[in-house]
Coordinates of C-alpha atoms in Angstrom, one line a residue:
X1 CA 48.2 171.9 130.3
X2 CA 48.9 168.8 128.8
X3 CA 51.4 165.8 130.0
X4 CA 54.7 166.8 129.7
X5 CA 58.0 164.8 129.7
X6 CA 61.8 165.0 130.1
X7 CA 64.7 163.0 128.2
X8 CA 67.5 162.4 130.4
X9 CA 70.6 160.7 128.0
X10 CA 73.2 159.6 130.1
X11 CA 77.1 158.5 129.0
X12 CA 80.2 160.1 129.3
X13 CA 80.8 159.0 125.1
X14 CA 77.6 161.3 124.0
X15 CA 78.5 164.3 126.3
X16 CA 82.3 164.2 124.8
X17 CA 81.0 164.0 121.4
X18 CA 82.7 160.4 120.7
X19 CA 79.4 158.7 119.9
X20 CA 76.6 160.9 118.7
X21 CA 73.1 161.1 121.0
X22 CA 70.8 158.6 118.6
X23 CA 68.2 157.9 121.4
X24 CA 67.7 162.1 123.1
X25 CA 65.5 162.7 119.1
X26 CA 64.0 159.1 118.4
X27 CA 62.5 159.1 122.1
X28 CA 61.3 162.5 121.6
X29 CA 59.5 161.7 118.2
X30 CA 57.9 158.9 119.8
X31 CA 56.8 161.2 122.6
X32 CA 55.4 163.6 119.7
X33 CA 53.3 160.7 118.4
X34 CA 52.0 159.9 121.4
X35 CA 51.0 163.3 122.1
X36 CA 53.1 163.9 124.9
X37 CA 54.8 167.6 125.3
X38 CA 58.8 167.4 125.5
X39 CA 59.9 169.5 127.7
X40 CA 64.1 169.2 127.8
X41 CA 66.0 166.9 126.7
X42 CA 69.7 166.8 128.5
X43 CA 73.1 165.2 128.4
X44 CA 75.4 163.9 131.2
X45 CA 78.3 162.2 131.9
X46 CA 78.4 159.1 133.9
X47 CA 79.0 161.0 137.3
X48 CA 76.3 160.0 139.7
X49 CA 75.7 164.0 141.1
X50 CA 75.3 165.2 137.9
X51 CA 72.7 161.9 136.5
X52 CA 70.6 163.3 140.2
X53 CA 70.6 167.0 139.4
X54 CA 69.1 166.4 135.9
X55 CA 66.5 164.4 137.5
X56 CA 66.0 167.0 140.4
X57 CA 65.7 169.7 137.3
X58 CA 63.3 168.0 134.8
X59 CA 60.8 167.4 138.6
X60 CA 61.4 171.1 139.8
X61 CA 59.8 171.6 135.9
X62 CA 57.0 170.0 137.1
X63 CA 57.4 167.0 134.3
X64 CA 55.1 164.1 134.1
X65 CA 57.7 161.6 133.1
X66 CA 61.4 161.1 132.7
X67 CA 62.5 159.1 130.3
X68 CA 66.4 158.0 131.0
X69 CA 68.7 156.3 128.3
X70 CA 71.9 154.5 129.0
X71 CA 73.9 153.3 132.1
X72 CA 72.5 150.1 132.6
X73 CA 75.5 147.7 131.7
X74 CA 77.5 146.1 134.5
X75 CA 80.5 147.9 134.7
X76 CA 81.2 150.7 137.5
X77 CA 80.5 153.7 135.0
X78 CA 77.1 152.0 134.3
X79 CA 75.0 153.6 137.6
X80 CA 71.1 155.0 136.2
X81 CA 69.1 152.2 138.2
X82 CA 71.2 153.1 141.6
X83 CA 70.8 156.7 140.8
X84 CA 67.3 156.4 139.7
X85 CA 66.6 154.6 143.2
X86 CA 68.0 157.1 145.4
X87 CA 66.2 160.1 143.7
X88 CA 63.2 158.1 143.9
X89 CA 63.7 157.5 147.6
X90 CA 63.9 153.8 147.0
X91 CA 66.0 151.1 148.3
X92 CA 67.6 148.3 145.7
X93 CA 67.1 144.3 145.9
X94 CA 68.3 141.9 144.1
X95 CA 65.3 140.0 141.4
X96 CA 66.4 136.6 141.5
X97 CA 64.2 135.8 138.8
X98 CA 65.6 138.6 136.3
X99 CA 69.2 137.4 137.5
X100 CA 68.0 133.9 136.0
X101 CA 66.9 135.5 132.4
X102 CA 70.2 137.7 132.4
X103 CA 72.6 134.5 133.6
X104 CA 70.3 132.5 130.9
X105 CA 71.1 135.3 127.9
X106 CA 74.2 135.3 128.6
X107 CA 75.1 131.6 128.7
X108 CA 73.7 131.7 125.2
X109 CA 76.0 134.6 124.4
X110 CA 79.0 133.3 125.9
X111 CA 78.7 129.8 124.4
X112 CA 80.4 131.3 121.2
X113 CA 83.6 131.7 123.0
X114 CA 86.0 128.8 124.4
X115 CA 87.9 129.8 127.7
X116 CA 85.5 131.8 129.5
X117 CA 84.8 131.8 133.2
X118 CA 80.7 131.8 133.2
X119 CA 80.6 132.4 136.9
X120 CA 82.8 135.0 136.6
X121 CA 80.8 136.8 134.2
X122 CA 77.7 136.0 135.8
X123 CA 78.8 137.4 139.4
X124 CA 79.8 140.8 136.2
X125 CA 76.5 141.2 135.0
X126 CA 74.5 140.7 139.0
X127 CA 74.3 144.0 138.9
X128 CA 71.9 144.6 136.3
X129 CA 69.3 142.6 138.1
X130 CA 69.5 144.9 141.0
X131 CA 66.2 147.3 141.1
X132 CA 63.9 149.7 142.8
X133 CA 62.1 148.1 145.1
X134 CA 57.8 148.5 143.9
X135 CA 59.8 149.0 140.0
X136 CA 58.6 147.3 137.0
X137 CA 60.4 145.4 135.3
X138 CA 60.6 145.5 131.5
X139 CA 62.3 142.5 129.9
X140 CA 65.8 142.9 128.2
X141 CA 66.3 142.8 124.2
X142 CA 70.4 142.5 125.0
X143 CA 71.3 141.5 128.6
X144 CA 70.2 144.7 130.2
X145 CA 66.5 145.3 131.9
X146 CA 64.3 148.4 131.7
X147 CA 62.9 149.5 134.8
X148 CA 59.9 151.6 135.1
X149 CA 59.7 153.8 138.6
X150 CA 55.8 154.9 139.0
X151 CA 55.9 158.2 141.0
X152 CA 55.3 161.8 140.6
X153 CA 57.2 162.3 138.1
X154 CA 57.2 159.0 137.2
X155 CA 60.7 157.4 135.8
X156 CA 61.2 155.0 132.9
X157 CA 64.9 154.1 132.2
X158 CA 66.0 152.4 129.1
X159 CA 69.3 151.1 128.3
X160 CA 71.7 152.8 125.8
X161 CA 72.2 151.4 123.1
X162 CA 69.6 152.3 120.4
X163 CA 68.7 148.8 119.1
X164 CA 68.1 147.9 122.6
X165 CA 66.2 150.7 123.5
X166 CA 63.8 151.0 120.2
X167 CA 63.0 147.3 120.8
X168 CA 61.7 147.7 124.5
X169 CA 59.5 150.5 123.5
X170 CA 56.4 149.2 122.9
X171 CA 56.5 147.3 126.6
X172 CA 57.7 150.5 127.7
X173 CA 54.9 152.7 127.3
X174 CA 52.7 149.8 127.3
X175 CA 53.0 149.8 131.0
X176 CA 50.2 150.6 133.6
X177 CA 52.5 153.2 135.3
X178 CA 53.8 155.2 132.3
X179 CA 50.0 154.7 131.1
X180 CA 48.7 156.7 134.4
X181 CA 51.7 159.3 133.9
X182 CA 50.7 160.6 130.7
X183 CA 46.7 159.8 130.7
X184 CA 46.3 163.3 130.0
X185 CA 48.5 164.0 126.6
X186 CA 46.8 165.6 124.0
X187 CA 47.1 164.3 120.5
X188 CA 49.3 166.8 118.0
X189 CA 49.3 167.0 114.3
X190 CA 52.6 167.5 112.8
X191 CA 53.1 168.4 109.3
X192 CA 56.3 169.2 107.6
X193 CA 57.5 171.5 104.3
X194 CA 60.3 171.8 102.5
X195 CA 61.4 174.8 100.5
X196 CA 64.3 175.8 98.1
X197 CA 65.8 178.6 96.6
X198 CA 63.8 180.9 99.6
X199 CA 66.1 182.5 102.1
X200 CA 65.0 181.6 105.7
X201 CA 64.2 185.4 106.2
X202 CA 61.9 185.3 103.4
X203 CA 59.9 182.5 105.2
X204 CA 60.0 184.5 108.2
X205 CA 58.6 187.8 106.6
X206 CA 55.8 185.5 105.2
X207 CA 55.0 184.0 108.9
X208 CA 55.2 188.0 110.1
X209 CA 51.8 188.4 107.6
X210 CA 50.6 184.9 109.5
X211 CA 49.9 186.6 112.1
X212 CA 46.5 188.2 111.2
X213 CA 45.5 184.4 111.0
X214 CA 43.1 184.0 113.5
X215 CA 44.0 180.9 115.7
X216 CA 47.8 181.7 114.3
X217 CA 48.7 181.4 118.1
X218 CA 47.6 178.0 118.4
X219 CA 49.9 176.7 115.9
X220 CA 53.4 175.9 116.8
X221 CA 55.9 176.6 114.0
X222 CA 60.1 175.5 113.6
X223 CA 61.6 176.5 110.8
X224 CA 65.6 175.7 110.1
X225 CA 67.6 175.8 107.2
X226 CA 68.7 172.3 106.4
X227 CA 71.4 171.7 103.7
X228 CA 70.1 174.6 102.0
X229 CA 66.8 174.2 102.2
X230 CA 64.1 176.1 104.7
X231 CA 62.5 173.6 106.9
X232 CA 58.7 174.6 108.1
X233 CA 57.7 172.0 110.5
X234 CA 54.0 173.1 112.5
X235 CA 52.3 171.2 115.4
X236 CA 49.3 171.9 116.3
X237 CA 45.9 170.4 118.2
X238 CA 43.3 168.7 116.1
X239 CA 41.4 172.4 117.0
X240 CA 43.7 174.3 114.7
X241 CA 43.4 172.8 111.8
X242 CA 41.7 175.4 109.9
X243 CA 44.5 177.9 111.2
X244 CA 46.9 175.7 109.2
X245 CA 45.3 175.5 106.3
X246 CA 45.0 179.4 106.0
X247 CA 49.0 179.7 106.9
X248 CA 49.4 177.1 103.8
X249 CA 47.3 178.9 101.5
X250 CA 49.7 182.7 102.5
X251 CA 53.2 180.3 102.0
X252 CA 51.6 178.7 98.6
X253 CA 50.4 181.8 97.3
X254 CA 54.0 183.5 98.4
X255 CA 56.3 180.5 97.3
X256 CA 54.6 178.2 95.7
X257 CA 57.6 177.0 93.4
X258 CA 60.0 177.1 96.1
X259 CA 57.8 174.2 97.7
X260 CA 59.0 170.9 96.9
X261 CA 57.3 168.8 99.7
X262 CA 54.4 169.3 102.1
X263 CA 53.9 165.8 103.2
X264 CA 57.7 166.0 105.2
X265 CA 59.4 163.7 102.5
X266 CA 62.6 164.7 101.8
X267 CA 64.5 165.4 97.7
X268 CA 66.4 162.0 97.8
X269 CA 62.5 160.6 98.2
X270 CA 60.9 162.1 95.6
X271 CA 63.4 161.9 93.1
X272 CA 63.7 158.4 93.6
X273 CA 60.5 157.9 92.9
X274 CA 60.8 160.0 89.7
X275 CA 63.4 157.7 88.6
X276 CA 61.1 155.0 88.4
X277 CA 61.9 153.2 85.2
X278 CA 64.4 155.6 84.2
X279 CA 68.6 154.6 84.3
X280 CA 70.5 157.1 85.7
X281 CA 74.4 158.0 85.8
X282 CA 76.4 160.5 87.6
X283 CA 79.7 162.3 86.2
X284 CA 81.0 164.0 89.4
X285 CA 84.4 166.2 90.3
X286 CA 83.9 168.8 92.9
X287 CA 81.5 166.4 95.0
X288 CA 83.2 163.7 94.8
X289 CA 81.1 161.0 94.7
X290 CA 78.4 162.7 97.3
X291 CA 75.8 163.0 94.3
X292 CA 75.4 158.8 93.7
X293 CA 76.1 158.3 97.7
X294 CA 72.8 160.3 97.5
X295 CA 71.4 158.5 94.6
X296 CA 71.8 155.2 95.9
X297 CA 70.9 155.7 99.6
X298 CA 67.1 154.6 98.9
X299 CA 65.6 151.3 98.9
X300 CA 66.2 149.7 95.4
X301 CA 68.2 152.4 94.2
X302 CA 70.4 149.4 91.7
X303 CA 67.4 149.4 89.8
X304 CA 67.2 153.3 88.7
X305 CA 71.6 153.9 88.8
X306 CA 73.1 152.9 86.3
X307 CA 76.6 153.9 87.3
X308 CA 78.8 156.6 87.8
X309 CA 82.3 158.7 87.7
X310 CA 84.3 160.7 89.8
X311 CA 86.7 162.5 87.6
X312 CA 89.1 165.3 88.9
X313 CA 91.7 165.4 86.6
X314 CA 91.3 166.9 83.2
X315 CA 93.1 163.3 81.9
X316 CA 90.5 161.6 83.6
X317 CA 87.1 163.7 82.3
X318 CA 88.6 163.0 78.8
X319 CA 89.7 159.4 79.0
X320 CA 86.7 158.0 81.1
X321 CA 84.3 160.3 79.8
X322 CA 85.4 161.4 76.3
X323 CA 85.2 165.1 76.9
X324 CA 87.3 166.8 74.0
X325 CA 90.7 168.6 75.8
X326 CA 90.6 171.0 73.5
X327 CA 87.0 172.0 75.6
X328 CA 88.8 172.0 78.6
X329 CA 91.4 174.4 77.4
X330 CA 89.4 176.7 76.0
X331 CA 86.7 176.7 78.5
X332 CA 88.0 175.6 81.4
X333 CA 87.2 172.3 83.5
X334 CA 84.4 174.6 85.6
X335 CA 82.4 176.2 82.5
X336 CA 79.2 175.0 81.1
X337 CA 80.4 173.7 78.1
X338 CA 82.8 171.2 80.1
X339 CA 79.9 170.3 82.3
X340 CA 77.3 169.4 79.4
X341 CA 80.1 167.2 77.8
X342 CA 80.8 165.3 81.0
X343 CA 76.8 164.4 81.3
X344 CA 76.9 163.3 77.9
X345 CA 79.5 161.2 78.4
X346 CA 77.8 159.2 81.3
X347 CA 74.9 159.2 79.4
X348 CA 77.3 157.3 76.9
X349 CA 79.3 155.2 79.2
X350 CA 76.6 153.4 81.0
X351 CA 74.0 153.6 78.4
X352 CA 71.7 156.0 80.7
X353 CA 68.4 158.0 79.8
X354 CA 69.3 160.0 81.9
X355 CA 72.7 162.1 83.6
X356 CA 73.8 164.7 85.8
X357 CA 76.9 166.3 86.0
X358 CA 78.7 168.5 88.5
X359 CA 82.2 170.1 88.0
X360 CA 83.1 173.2 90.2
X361 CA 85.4 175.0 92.5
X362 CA 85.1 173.8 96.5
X363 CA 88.2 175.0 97.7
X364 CA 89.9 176.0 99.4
X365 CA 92.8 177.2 96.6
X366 CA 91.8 177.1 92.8
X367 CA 89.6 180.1 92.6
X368 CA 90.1 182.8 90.8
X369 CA 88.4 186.4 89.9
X370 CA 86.3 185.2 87.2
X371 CA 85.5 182.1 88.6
X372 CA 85.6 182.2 92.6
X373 CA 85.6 179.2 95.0
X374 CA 82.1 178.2 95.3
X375 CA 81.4 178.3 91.6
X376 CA 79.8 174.9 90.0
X377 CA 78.4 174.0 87.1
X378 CA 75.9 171.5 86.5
X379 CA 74.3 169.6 83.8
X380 CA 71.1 167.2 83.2
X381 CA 70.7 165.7 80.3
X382 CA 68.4 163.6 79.1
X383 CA 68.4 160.6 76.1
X384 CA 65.9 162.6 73.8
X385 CA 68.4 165.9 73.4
X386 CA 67.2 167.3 76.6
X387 CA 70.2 168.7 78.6
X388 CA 69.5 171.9 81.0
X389 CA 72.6 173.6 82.5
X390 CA 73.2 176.1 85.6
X391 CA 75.7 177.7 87.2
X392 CA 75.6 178.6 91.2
X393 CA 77.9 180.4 93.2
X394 CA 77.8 178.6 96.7
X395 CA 79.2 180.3 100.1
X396 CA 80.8 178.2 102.9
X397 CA 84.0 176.0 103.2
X398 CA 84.5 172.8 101.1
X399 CA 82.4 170.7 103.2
X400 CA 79.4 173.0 102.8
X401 CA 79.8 173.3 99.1
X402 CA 80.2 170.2 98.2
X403 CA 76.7 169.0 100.6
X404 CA 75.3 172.1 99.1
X405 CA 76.2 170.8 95.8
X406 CA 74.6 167.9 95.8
X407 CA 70.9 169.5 96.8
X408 CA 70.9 171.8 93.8
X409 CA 71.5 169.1 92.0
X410 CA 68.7 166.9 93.4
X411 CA 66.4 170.0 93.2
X412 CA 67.3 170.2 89.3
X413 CA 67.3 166.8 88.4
X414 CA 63.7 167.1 90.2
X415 CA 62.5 170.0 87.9
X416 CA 63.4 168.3 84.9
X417 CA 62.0 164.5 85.3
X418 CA 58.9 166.8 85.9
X419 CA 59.0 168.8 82.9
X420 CA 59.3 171.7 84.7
X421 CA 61.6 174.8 83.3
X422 CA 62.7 178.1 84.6

């Protein structure tokens, strides 16, 4: 069996739902890389009975390591390294020499302010040099230690927030007694595919045929649906790898142009590249704005988009965008025609080679029989005459149509920098 691990992420914030739980999936990918098999990762408040049962549980599952984040500030709420003690049967001392780095951080820190009481805030933050007695220390990146507990299973506890705790990683499992706790890990490959326009059950009838793959059990497959697109993620031992590449061959031969990625990169990466020397401009009404947000979330993005328009009233798709009225009232402002004419304009406006438009109906009033909520329209056109329209009727409440929105656009903009057509 190979070395296995638990995540404990403690804080009353994360359990509530007030702050969301960054460190539970980075410290989990790292433990992926490092070939280390994740076993649970949980979520408590700051109550010191239920920070010990987690640890109790993740050792009565016969876990390797536990990896704790958070509660190691110097208010009362802030308990891991006391709890961590106890559990480990271990008594807490005071490191004078850690005190001296902590008081030494945070003379530095406090010399920003006028008025404040150093000793005061000193005698504060004592606690956080208080650990396990036979612990190792790992140095702070803010004003708050790690502390490594070597044991059966052994403990590592890392502060909360994520800056902090990214930064003392390498020291972290650089350490002799995380190194002995997880001598045994196995090295996984991880591969990752992305699919559109397949239904998740279609994937699933395809990994149903799988089976007759010999080795099939060895490979470990996720799949998820992910802003409407199926997610195939496979880990698997260096041992398998034939078994994967005869499960790629059955999904290419089965839906071959519904796979956009088999290397894990997301849409928003590939069509940045694709736009590459190309300017690009966005005329957006249903999605308000979600399209460019999209665009322009990628390294360098101001040197690809050229600009863009969020026009919801008709007044506004014909003043901004010159789309004739007399379209609007005889099509309607969700119909191809209106949706063509607003990517031309953009194409116009900010002197683009290329443009996508969306205009649709996200709810939740404004449908109607002929043209339901859910209904968009979207257009990319291109400077040489190219312009390729589609329509989509999209199920879910506003939120979901408008995300969904934006991936069919990506997806189509994709198809046609390629020179792909349906």
């Amino acid at each position: 069996m190979s070395v296995r691990a638990g995540i404990v992420v403690t804080g009353t914030e994360v359990l509530t739902g007030r702050v969301a739980d960054a460190n539970g999936p980075w410290v989990a990918d790292r433990l992926l890389e490092l070939g280390v098999e994740l076993a649970h990762i949980t979520i408590c408040g700051d109550r010191a009975a239920d920070i010990e049962a987690q640890l109790r549980f993740l050792a009565a599952e016969g876990v390797d390591l536990i990896v704790t984040t958070g509660g190691l500030g110097p208010t009362a709420d802030d308990m891991t390294v006391e709890i961590v003690a106890r559990f480990c049967g271990r008594e807490l001392t005071l490191d004078i020499e850690l005190e001296a780095k902590i008081a030494a951080i945070l003379k530095k820190l406090m010399a920003r302010f006028s008025g404040v009481d150093f000793d005061a805030v000193r005698a504060a933050n004592r606690k956080q040099a208080m650990v396990p007695v036979g612990a190792d220390i790992l140095d702070p990146v803010g004003t708050a230690p790690g502390v490594v507990v070597p044991g059966a299973p052994t403990v590592l506890v890392l502060p909360g927030p994520p800056r902090e705790l990214q930064a003392m990683w390498p020291a972290a499992i650089a350490n002799d007694a995380v190194q002995r706790a997880i001598v045994g890990r196995t090295i996984y490959r991880q591969a990752t595919v992305r699919m559109f326009g397949l239904a998740e059950s279609g994937l699933a009838e395809t990994l149903r045929e799988a089976e007759s793959i010999s080795g099939f059990t060895d490979l470990e497959i996720t799949t998820c649906l992910r802003r409407g697109e199926v997610e195939m993620v496979t880990r698997y031992e260096p041992h398998s790898v034939a078994a994967y590449e005869k499960l790629m061959d059955l999904v290419r031969a089965r839906h071959g142009d519904m796979v956009f990625s088999e290397d894990g990169s997301l849409i928003d990466d590939l069509v940045a590249r694709l736009l590459s020397g190309r300017r690009i401009a966005t005329a957006e009404s249903c999605t308000a704005g979600l399209l460019v947000a999209r665009l322009t979330d990628q390294p360098g993005a101001s040197a690809y988009v050229a600009g863009a328009v969020v026009a919801y009233a008709n007044e506004a798709k014909a003043d901004v965008l010159g789309v004739d009225s007399a379209l609007i009232d005889a099509h309607g402002a969700v119909s191809q025609e209106v949706a063509e004419a607003m990517a031309a304009g953009a194409l116009r406006r900010f002197g683009a080679d290329t443009a996508v438009a969306i205009t649709g109906i996200a709810g939740p009033g404004g449908g109607t029989e002929a043209k339901p909520v859910g209904t968009v329209w979207f257009c990319v056109a291109l400077a040489d005459g190219t312009a390729v329209s589609r329509a989509v009727r999209l199920p879910g409440e506003r939120a979901d149509i408008r995300e969904r929105s934006t991936t069919v656009a990506m997806h189509l903009l994709r198809r046609i920098l390629l020179g792909l057509r349906d």
